[in-house]
PDB file of C-alpha atoms in Angstrom:
ATOM      1  CA  UNK A   1      81.740  74.997  85.247  1.00  0.00           C
ATOM      2  CA  UNK A   2      78.093  74.138  85.945  1.00  0.00           C
ATOM      3  CA  UNK A   3      77.679  72.923  82.359  1.00  0.00           C
ATOM      4  CA  UNK A   4      80.688  70.618  82.707  1.00  0.00           C
ATOM      5  CA  UNK A   5      79.356  69.123  85.932  1.00  0.00           C
ATOM      6  CA  UNK A   6      75.885  68.674  84.416  1.00  0.00           C
ATOM      7  CA  UNK A   7      77.394  67.045  81.323  1.00  0.00           C
ATOM      8  CA  UNK A   8      79.419  64.638  83.449  1.00  0.00           C
ATOM      9  CA  UNK A   9      76.319  63.780  85.496  1.00  0.00           C
ATOM     10  CA  UNK A  10      74.251  63.156  82.367  1.00  0.00           C
ATOM     11  CA  UNK A  11      76.950  61.010  80.774  1.00  0.00           C
ATOM     12  CA  UNK A  12      77.394  59.044  83.996  1.00  0.00           C
ATOM     13  CA  UNK A  13      73.676  58.372  84.294  1.00  0.00           C
ATOM     14  CA  UNK A  14      73.542  57.417  80.620  1.00  0.00           C
ATOM     15  CA  UNK A  15      76.249  54.825  81.135  1.00  0.00           C
ATOM     16  CA  UNK A  16      74.659  53.247  84.183  1.00  0.00           C
ATOM     17  CA  UNK A  17      70.941  53.118  83.566  1.00  0.00           C
ATOM     18  CA  UNK A  18      68.618  51.307  81.239  1.00  0.00           C
ATOM     19  CA  UNK A  19      65.452  53.192  80.366  1.00  0.00           C
ATOM     20  CA  UNK A  20      62.135  51.341  80.491  1.00  0.00           C
ATOM     21  CA  UNK A  21      59.334  52.392  78.144  1.00  0.00           C
ATOM     22  CA  UNK A  22      56.153  51.826  80.121  1.00  0.00           C
ATOM     23  CA  UNK A  23      52.418  51.603  79.544  1.00  0.00           C
ATOM     24  CA  UNK A  24      49.375  50.982  81.665  1.00  0.00           C
ATOM     25  CA  UNK A  25      48.834  47.220  82.197  1.00  0.00           C
ATOM     26  CA  UNK A  26      45.309  47.648  80.770  1.00  0.00           C
ATOM     27  CA  UNK A  27      46.546  49.218  77.533  1.00  0.00           C
ATOM     28  CA  UNK A  28      46.461  46.033  75.490  1.00  0.00           C
ATOM     29  CA  UNK A  29      50.075  46.632  74.402  1.00  0.00           C
ATOM     30  CA  UNK A  30      52.466  43.818  75.275  1.00  0.00           C
ATOM     31  CA  UNK A  31      55.661  44.965  73.592  1.00  0.00           C
ATOM     32  CA  UNK A  32      57.120  47.534  71.221  1.00  0.00           C
ATOM     33  CA  UNK A  33      60.191  47.509  69.012  1.00  0.00           C
ATOM     34  CA  UNK A  34      62.736  50.320  68.635  1.00  0.00           C
ATOM     35  CA  UNK A  35      61.045  51.683  65.512  1.00  0.00           C
ATOM     36  CA  UNK A  36      57.642  51.853  67.153  1.00  0.00           C
ATOM     37  CA  UNK A  37      59.077  53.619  70.207  1.00  0.00           C
ATOM     38  CA  UNK A  38      60.811  56.196  68.031  1.00  0.00           C
ATOM     39  CA  UNK A  39      57.675  56.843  65.950  1.00  0.00           C
ATOM     40  CA  UNK A  40      55.492  57.308  69.037  1.00  0.00           C
ATOM     41  CA  UNK A  41      57.888  59.597  70.913  1.00  0.00           C
ATOM     42  CA  UNK A  42      58.841  61.634  67.835  1.00  0.00           C
ATOM     43  CA  UNK A  43      55.150  62.179  66.931  1.00  0.00           C
ATOM     44  CA  UNK A  44      55.425  60.227  63.680  1.00  0.00           C
ATOM     45  CA  UNK A  45      52.384  58.246  64.795  1.00  0.00           C
ATOM     46  CA  UNK A  46      49.631  59.153  67.229  1.00  0.00           C
ATOM     47  CA  UNK A  47      48.463  55.617  67.860  1.00  0.00           C
ATOM     48  CA  UNK A  48      49.587  52.646  69.896  1.00  0.00           C
ATOM     49  CA  UNK A  49      49.927  49.364  67.969  1.00  0.00           C
ATOM     50  CA  UNK A  50      46.455  48.313  69.177  1.00  0.00           C
ATOM     51  CA  UNK A  51      44.922  51.341  67.398  1.00  0.00           C
ATOM     52  CA  UNK A  52      44.198  53.406  70.508  1.00  0.00           C
ATOM     53  CA  UNK A  53      45.394  57.014  70.617  1.00  0.00           C
ATOM     54  CA  UNK A  54      48.764  57.337  72.360  1.00  0.00           C
ATOM     55  CA  UNK A  55      48.999  59.821  75.211  1.00  0.00           C
ATOM     56  CA  UNK A  56      52.728  60.467  75.429  1.00  0.00           C
ATOM     57  CA  UNK A  57      54.256  61.848  78.615  1.00  0.00           C
ATOM     58  CA  UNK A  58      57.796  63.098  78.819  1.00  0.00           C
ATOM     59  CA  UNK A  59      60.317  63.699  81.572  1.00  0.00           C
ATOM     60  CA  UNK A  60      61.630  67.205  82.207  1.00  0.00           C
ATOM     61  CA  UNK A  61      64.510  68.000  79.868  1.00  0.00           C
ATOM     62  CA  UNK A  62      66.907  68.586  82.777  1.00  0.00           C
ATOM     63  CA  UNK A  63      66.403  64.989  83.897  1.00  0.00           C
ATOM     64  CA  UNK A  64      69.142  62.464  83.053  1.00  0.00           C
ATOM     65  CA  UNK A  65      66.538  59.976  81.804  1.00  0.00           C
ATOM     66  CA  UNK A  66      65.380  62.508  79.200  1.00  0.00           C
ATOM     67  CA  UNK A  67      68.885  62.974  77.798  1.00  0.00           C
ATOM     68  CA  UNK A  68      69.604  59.248  77.770  1.00  0.00           C
ATOM     69  CA  UNK A  69      66.264  58.333  76.209  1.00  0.00           C
ATOM     70  CA  UNK A  70      66.363  60.789  73.327  1.00  0.00           C
ATOM     71  CA  UNK A  71      70.049  60.217  72.680  1.00  0.00           C
ATOM     72  CA  UNK A  72      69.521  56.477  72.302  1.00  0.00           C
ATOM     73  CA  UNK A  73      66.078  56.505  70.655  1.00  0.00           C
ATOM     74  CA  UNK A  74      66.352  59.521  68.353  1.00  0.00           C
ATOM     75  CA  UNK A  75      70.069  60.339  68.340  1.00  0.00           C
ATOM     76  CA  UNK A  76      69.303  63.850  69.607  1.00  0.00           C
ATOM     77  CA  UNK A  77      70.538  65.922  72.529  1.00  0.00           C
ATOM     78  CA  UNK A  78      68.096  67.801  74.795  1.00  0.00           C
ATOM     79  CA  UNK A  79      68.768  71.054  72.899  1.00  0.00           C
ATOM     80  CA  UNK A  80      68.152  69.358  69.537  1.00  0.00           C
ATOM     81  CA  UNK A  81      64.917  67.853  70.885  1.00  0.00           C
ATOM     82  CA  UNK A  82      63.798  71.309  71.981  1.00  0.00           C
ATOM     83  CA  UNK A  83      64.436  72.641  68.464  1.00  0.00           C
ATOM     84  CA  UNK A  84      62.615  69.623  66.991  1.00  0.00           C
ATOM     85  CA  UNK A  85      59.481  70.314  69.066  1.00  0.00           C
ATOM     86  CA  UNK A  86      59.567  74.056  68.401  1.00  0.00           C
ATOM     87  CA  UNK A  87      59.643  73.374  64.670  1.00  0.00           C
ATOM     88  CA  UNK A  88      56.821  70.804  64.742  1.00  0.00           C
ATOM     89  CA  UNK A  89      54.682  72.977  66.992  1.00  0.00           C
ATOM     90  CA  UNK A  90      55.272  76.110  64.897  1.00  0.00           C
ATOM     91  CA  UNK A  91      54.347  74.325  61.669  1.00  0.00           C
ATOM     92  CA  UNK A  92      51.282  72.744  63.284  1.00  0.00           C
ATOM     93  CA  UNK A  93      52.454  69.211  62.533  1.00  0.00           C
ATOM     94  CA  UNK A  94      52.509  68.046  66.153  1.00  0.00           C
ATOM     95  CA  UNK A  95      52.621  69.122  69.758  1.00  0.00           C
ATOM     96  CA  UNK A  96      55.379  68.215  72.186  1.00  0.00           C
ATOM     97  CA  UNK A  97      54.519  65.532  74.731  1.00  0.00           C
ATOM     98  CA  UNK A  98      53.318  66.773  78.085  1.00  0.00           C
ATOM     99  CA  UNK A  99      56.232  67.048  80.524  1.00  0.00           C
ATOM    100  CA  UNK A 100      55.268  65.656  83.890  1.00  0.00           C
ATOM    101  CA  UNK A 101      58.514  65.720  85.873  1.00  0.00           C
ATOM    102  CA  UNK A 102      60.535  62.668  86.849  1.00  0.00           C
ATOM    103  CA  UNK A 103      60.119  58.916  87.120  1.00  0.00           C
ATOM    104  CA  UNK A 104      57.413  58.871  89.806  1.00  0.00           C
ATOM    105  CA  UNK A 105      55.374  61.499  87.934  1.00  0.00           C
ATOM    106  CA  UNK A 106      55.557  59.453  84.727  1.00  0.00           C
ATOM    107  CA  UNK A 107      54.505  56.294  86.572  1.00  0.00           C
ATOM    108  CA  UNK A 108      51.537  58.128  88.114  1.00  0.00           C
ATOM    109  CA  UNK A 109      50.458  59.465  84.717  1.00  0.00           C
ATOM    110  CA  UNK A 110      50.774  56.049  83.060  1.00  0.00           C
ATOM    111  CA  UNK A 111      48.898  54.159  85.756  1.00  0.00           C
ATOM    112  CA  UNK A 112      46.016  56.665  85.644  1.00  0.00           C
ATOM    113  CA  UNK A 113      45.301  56.391  81.873  1.00  0.00           C
ATOM    114  CA  UNK A 114      45.318  53.168  79.850  1.00  0.00           C
ATOM    115  CA  UNK A 115      46.516  54.963  76.692  1.00  0.00           C
ATOM    116  CA  UNK A 116      49.474  56.748  78.284  1.00  0.00           C
ATOM    117  CA  UNK A 117      53.045  55.814  77.404  1.00  0.00           C
ATOM    118  CA  UNK A 118      56.206  57.141  79.007  1.00  0.00           C
ATOM    119  CA  UNK A 119      59.719  56.170  80.037  1.00  0.00           C
ATOM    120  CA  UNK A 120      61.535  55.868  83.349  1.00  0.00           C
ATOM    121  CA  UNK A 121      64.817  54.656  84.717  1.00  0.00           C
ATOM    122  CA  UNK A 122      64.427  50.877  84.820  1.00  0.00           C
ATOM    123  CA  UNK A 123      65.141  50.847  88.565  1.00  0.00           C
ATOM    124  CA  UNK A 124      62.009  52.958  89.148  1.00  0.00           C
ATOM    125  CA  UNK A 125      59.532  50.526  87.530  1.00  0.00           C
ATOM    126  CA  UNK A 126      56.677  49.424  89.804  1.00  0.00           C
ATOM    127  CA  UNK A 127      53.936  46.804  89.529  1.00  0.00           C
ATOM    128  CA  UNK A 128      51.548  49.621  88.515  1.00  0.00           C
ATOM    129  CA  UNK A 129      52.984  49.743  84.978  1.00  0.00           C
ATOM    130  CA  UNK A 130      54.093  47.362  82.230  1.00  0.00           C
ATOM    131  CA  UNK A 131      57.497  47.544  80.540  1.00  0.00           C
ATOM    132  CA  UNK A 132      57.084  47.200  76.761  1.00  0.00           C
ATOM    133  CA  UNK A 133      60.607  48.107  75.635  1.00  0.00           C
ATOM    134  CA  UNK A 134      63.992  48.630  77.272  1.00  0.00           C
ATOM    135  CA  UNK A 135      66.463  51.172  75.942  1.00  0.00           C
ATOM    136  CA  UNK A 136      69.996  49.976  76.707  1.00  0.00           C
TER     137      UNK A 136
END
């Protein structure tokens, strides 16, 4: 029963919210396209378009934004993303992004490091960060 309620909550949040991919305003990144977002968050590239190393922060996997983001960006459920990161970590190809919690935690991480990139519910965006892509 809990799984059904959680699934309904995740689907409901997915239908209502846009997800904003955010960076520090001092990052030198003005915008990203869907392909760039996918490459950065799936560890296919370790750099932002300006050449600086990307510090990727992730939401907790039980957060609705996490499920929505990875479903729309990578076509993967939270359980498939977990398997993806286990495989990459085990083979030494990449490490999973640091999980920092929810929207406010991501915003705090992004505003404190000019190379950090994350995602939040678009309604949570503040003047402390810059939106470079919106997942609809």
